[in-house]
PDB file of C-alpha atoms in Angstrom:
ATOM      1  CA  ILE A   1      14.958  10.180 -25.386  1.00 44.00           C
ATOM      2  CA  SER A   2      14.307   7.778 -22.565  1.00 52.00           C
ATOM      3  CA  GLY A   3      11.871   4.933 -23.012  1.00 53.00           C
ATOM      4  CA  PRO A   4      10.329   3.686 -26.229  1.00 55.00           C
ATOM      5  CA  VAL A   5      10.693   5.655 -29.442  1.00 63.00           C
ATOM      6  CA  ASP A   6       7.492   4.122 -30.870  1.00 72.00           C
ATOM      7  CA  PRO A   7       4.695   6.639 -30.176  1.00 70.00           C
ATOM      8  CA  GLY A   8       2.201   3.809 -29.650  1.00 73.00           C
ATOM      9  CA  LEU A   9       4.315   2.280 -26.886  1.00 80.00           C
ATOM     10  CA  ARG A  10       4.865   5.683 -25.303  1.00 86.00           C
ATOM     11  CA  LYS A  11       1.111   6.305 -25.279  1.00 93.00           C
ATOM     12  CA  ALA A  12      -0.095   2.985 -23.837  1.00 95.00           C
ATOM     13  CA  ARG A  13       1.622  -0.307 -23.129  1.00 95.00           C
ATOM     14  CA  MET A  14       1.585  -3.161 -20.664  1.00 95.00           C
ATOM     15  CA  CYS A  15       3.977  -3.138 -17.746  1.00 94.00           C
ATOM     16  CA  TYR A  16       3.637  -6.722 -16.533  1.00 94.00           C
ATOM     17  CA  ASP A  17      -0.188  -6.832 -16.259  1.00 96.00           C
ATOM     18  CA  HIS A  18      -1.077  -3.155 -15.848  1.00 97.00           C
ATOM     19  CA  LEU A  19      -1.331  -0.024 -18.020  1.00 97.00           C
ATOM     20  CA  ALA A  20       1.784   2.091 -18.493  1.00 96.00           C
ATOM     21  CA  GLY A  21       2.825   4.959 -20.739  1.00 95.00           C
ATOM     22  CA  ASP A  22       1.093   8.319 -21.028  1.00 95.00           C
ATOM     23  CA  LEU A  23      -2.370   6.867 -20.418  1.00 97.00           C
ATOM     24  CA  GLY A  24      -1.193   4.820 -17.438  1.00 97.00           C
ATOM     25  CA  VAL A  25       0.309   7.930 -15.855  1.00 96.00           C
ATOM     26  CA  LEU A  26      -2.924   9.813 -16.583  1.00 97.00           C
ATOM     27  CA  VAL A  27      -4.927   7.137 -14.719  1.00 98.00           C
ATOM     28  CA  PHE A  28      -2.626   7.286 -11.683  1.00 97.00           C
ATOM     29  CA  ASP A  29      -2.534  11.097 -11.579  1.00 97.00           C
ATOM     30  CA  SER A  30      -6.321  11.260 -11.900  1.00 97.00           C
ATOM     31  CA  LEU A  31      -6.876   8.785  -9.078  1.00 98.00           C
ATOM     32  CA  VAL A  32      -4.566  10.821  -6.833  1.00 97.00           C
ATOM     33  CA  ASP A  33      -6.093  14.179  -7.927  1.00 96.00           C
ATOM     34  CA  GLN A  34      -9.600  12.943  -7.142  1.00 96.00           C
ATOM     35  CA  ASN A  35      -8.481  11.506  -3.765  1.00 96.00           C
ATOM     36  CA  PHE A  36      -9.340   7.981  -4.923  1.00 97.00           C
ATOM     37  CA  VAL A  37      -5.757   6.894  -4.250  1.00 98.00           C
ATOM     38  CA  ARG A  38      -3.655   8.444  -1.500  1.00 97.00           C
ATOM     39  CA  THR A  39       0.131   8.377  -1.656  1.00 94.00           C
ATOM     40  CA  THR A  40       2.122   8.612   1.566  1.00 91.00           C
ATOM     41  CA  ASP A  41       5.822   7.875   1.969  1.00 85.00           C
ATOM     42  CA  GLY A  42       5.958   6.145  -1.405  1.00 77.00           C
ATOM     43  CA  ARG A  43       2.954   3.924  -0.635  1.00 90.00           C
ATOM     44  CA  ALA A  44      -0.333   4.069  -2.523  1.00 95.00           C
ATOM     45  CA  THR A  45      -3.645   3.307  -0.807  1.00 97.00           C
ATOM     46  CA  LEU A  46      -7.151   3.082  -2.246  1.00 98.00           C
ATOM     47  CA  THR A  47      -9.518   5.406  -0.356  1.00 98.00           C
ATOM     48  CA  GLU A  48     -13.188   4.807   0.422  1.00 97.00           C
ATOM     49  CA  PRO A  49     -14.308   7.205  -2.356  1.00 98.00           C
ATOM     50  CA  GLY A  50     -11.849   5.341  -4.603  1.00 98.00           C
ATOM     51  CA  GLU A  51     -13.538   2.049  -3.766  1.00 98.00           C
ATOM     52  CA  GLU A  52     -16.889   3.549  -4.820  1.00 98.00           C
ATOM     53  CA  PHE A  53     -15.367   4.891  -8.043  1.00 97.00           C
ATOM     54  CA  CYS A  54     -13.874   1.490  -8.870  1.00 98.00           C
ATOM     55  CA  ALA A  55     -17.169  -0.265  -8.135  1.00 97.00           C
ATOM     56  CA  GLY A  56     -18.793   2.143 -10.601  1.00 96.00           C
ATOM     57  CA  LEU A  57     -16.331   0.932 -13.226  1.00 96.00           C
ATOM     58  CA  GLY A  58     -17.378  -2.650 -12.527  1.00 97.00           C
ATOM     59  CA  ILE A  59     -14.323  -3.613 -10.479  1.00 98.00           C
ATOM     60  CA  ASP A  60     -14.872  -5.918  -7.494  1.00 97.00           C
ATOM     61  CA  VAL A  61     -12.765  -4.177  -4.846  1.00 97.00           C
ATOM     62  CA  ALA A  62     -13.566  -6.779  -2.157  1.00 97.00           C
ATOM     63  CA  MET A  63     -12.093  -9.451  -4.408  1.00 97.00           C
ATOM     64  CA  LEU A  64      -8.958  -7.343  -4.957  1.00 97.00           C
ATOM     65  CA  LYS A  65      -8.575  -6.833  -1.200  1.00 96.00           C
ATOM     66  CA  SER A  66      -8.946 -10.561  -0.507  1.00 97.00           C
ATOM     67  CA  GLY A  67      -6.100 -11.451  -2.856  1.00 95.00           C
ATOM     68  CA  ARG A  68      -2.461 -11.906  -1.953  1.00 95.00           C
ATOM     69  CA  ARG A  69      -1.053  -9.010  -3.910  1.00 95.00           C
ATOM     70  CA  PRO A  70      -1.216  -5.347  -2.847  1.00 96.00           C
ATOM     71  CA  VAL A  71      -4.264  -3.479  -4.135  1.00 97.00           C
ATOM     72  CA  CYS A  72      -2.301  -0.363  -5.153  1.00 97.00           C
ATOM     73  CA  LEU A  73       1.334   0.139  -6.007  1.00 96.00           C
ATOM     74  CA  ALA A  74       3.040   3.136  -7.559  1.00 95.00           C
ATOM     75  CA  CYS A  75       5.229   1.907 -10.419  1.00 94.00           C
ATOM     76  CA  LEU A  76       7.770   4.269 -11.982  1.00 93.00           C
ATOM     77  CA  ASP A  77       7.061   4.617 -15.697  1.00 91.00           C
ATOM     78  CA  TRP A  78      10.323   4.474 -17.626  1.00 85.00           C
ATOM     79  CA  SER A  79       9.113   6.534 -20.576  1.00 82.00           C
ATOM     80  CA  VAL A  80       7.440   9.363 -18.645  1.00 83.00           C
ATOM     81  CA  ARG A  81       9.556   9.110 -15.443  1.00 86.00           C
ATOM     82  CA  ARG A  82       6.422   9.464 -13.312  1.00 92.00           C
ATOM     83  CA  HIS A  83       4.255   6.845 -11.650  1.00 94.00           C
ATOM     84  CA  HIS A  84       1.530   4.684 -13.106  1.00 96.00           C
ATOM     85  CA  LEU A  85      -0.719   2.337 -11.106  1.00 97.00           C
ATOM     86  CA  ALA A  86       0.368  -1.245 -10.492  1.00 97.00           C
ATOM     87  CA  GLY A  87      -0.921  -3.879  -8.102  1.00 97.00           C
ATOM     88  CA  ALA A  88      -4.241  -5.680  -8.261  1.00 98.00           C
ATOM     89  CA  LEU A  89      -6.131  -2.474  -9.040  1.00 98.00           C
ATOM     90  CA  GLY A  90      -3.793  -1.504 -11.881  1.00 98.00           C
ATOM     91  CA  ALA A  91      -4.316  -4.935 -13.447  1.00 98.00           C
ATOM     92  CA  ALA A  92      -8.082  -4.734 -12.897  1.00 98.00           C
ATOM     93  CA  ILE A  93      -8.326  -1.327 -14.593  1.00 98.00           C
ATOM     94  CA  LEU A  94      -6.482  -2.586 -17.684  1.00 98.00           C
ATOM     95  CA  SER A  95      -8.622  -5.733 -17.761  1.00 97.00           C
ATOM     96  CA  ARG A  96     -11.752  -3.613 -17.478  1.00 98.00           C
ATOM     97  CA  CYS A  97     -10.632  -1.355 -20.360  1.00 98.00           C
ATOM     98  CA  VAL A  98     -10.228  -4.446 -22.533  1.00 98.00           C
ATOM     99  CA  ALA A  99     -13.545  -5.984 -21.372  1.00 98.00           C
ATOM    100  CA  LEU A 100     -15.397  -2.739 -22.134  1.00 97.00           C
ATOM    101  CA  GLY A 101     -13.914  -2.708 -25.639  1.00 97.00           C
ATOM    102  CA  TRP A 102     -12.004   0.510 -25.007  1.00 98.00           C
ATOM    103  CA  ALA A 103      -8.637  -1.127 -25.633  1.00 98.00           C
ATOM    104  CA  ARG A 104      -7.096  -4.214 -27.126  1.00 96.00           C
ATOM    105  CA  LEU A 105      -3.773  -5.835 -26.408  1.00 94.00           C
ATOM    106  CA  HIS A 106      -1.233  -6.379 -29.172  1.00 87.00           C
ATOM    107  CA  LYS A 107      -0.356 -10.054 -29.542  1.00 85.00           C
ATOM    108  CA  LYS A 108       3.309  -9.587 -30.407  1.00 87.00           C
ATOM    109  CA  SER A 109       4.286  -6.569 -28.324  1.00 88.00           C
ATOM    110  CA  ARG A 110       3.424  -4.820 -25.105  1.00 90.00           C
ATOM    111  CA  ALA A 111       1.424  -2.177 -26.968  1.00 93.00           C
ATOM    112  CA  VAL A 112      -2.125  -1.429 -25.829  1.00 97.00           C
ATOM    113  CA  PHE A 113      -4.330   0.093 -28.516  1.00 96.00           C
ATOM    114  CA  PHE A 114      -7.235   2.287 -27.423  1.00 97.00           C
ATOM    115  CA  SER A 115      -9.994   3.037 -29.903  1.00 97.00           C
ATOM    116  CA  ALA A 116     -10.878   6.718 -30.269  1.00 97.00           C
ATOM    117  CA  LEU A 117     -14.086   6.115 -28.302  1.00 98.00           C
ATOM    118  CA  GLY A 118     -12.211   4.061 -25.720  1.00 98.00           C
ATOM    119  CA  GLU A 119      -9.608   6.753 -25.138  1.00 97.00           C
ATOM    120  CA  THR A 120     -12.364   9.361 -24.842  1.00 97.00           C
ATOM    121  CA  ALA A 121     -14.162   7.174 -22.282  1.00 98.00           C
ATOM    122  CA  LEU A 122     -10.945   6.609 -20.321  1.00 98.00           C
ATOM    123  CA  ARG A 123     -10.122  10.330 -20.283  1.00 97.00           C
ATOM    124  CA  ALA A 124     -13.697  11.177 -19.217  1.00 97.00           C
ATOM    125  CA  ARG A 125     -13.496   8.882 -16.194  1.00 96.00           C
ATOM    126  CA  PHE A 126      -9.907   9.642 -15.310  1.00 97.00           C
ATOM    127  CA  ARG A 127      -9.969  13.430 -15.457  1.00 90.00           C
ATOM    128  CA  ARG A 128      -7.290  15.743 -14.159  1.00 80.00           C
ATOM    129  CA  ARG A 129      -8.014  18.770 -11.964  1.00 71.00           C
ATOM    130  CA  VAL A 130      -5.449  20.913 -13.771  1.00 59.00           C
TER     131      VAL A 130
END
């Protein structure tokens, strides 16, 4: 098994300041599926519909764009071996999940705990077109 054995860490954890694990990969895949993030040659870019989606979540995209760090980065998830979202937007999405009460950060580990309602809300907004 690659990555963490702990099911909680495999499901959701912090990678620096953004969401990783199964739920982090779900967020990235959903953003790509819905054409909110476009990936080209290994680069991730937030699209105009993606900016509207993020604004609907309460994320100030103009502020993210004015910062020094890239808005979107694809970060390889070591437990799932697929990408999750890093960059300013990845950090903003995790912060928003915490602010909305969907998730809480573990003080002594990188685990991110989503409440049942929080996970349902996350999955409703970050759907897959499978």
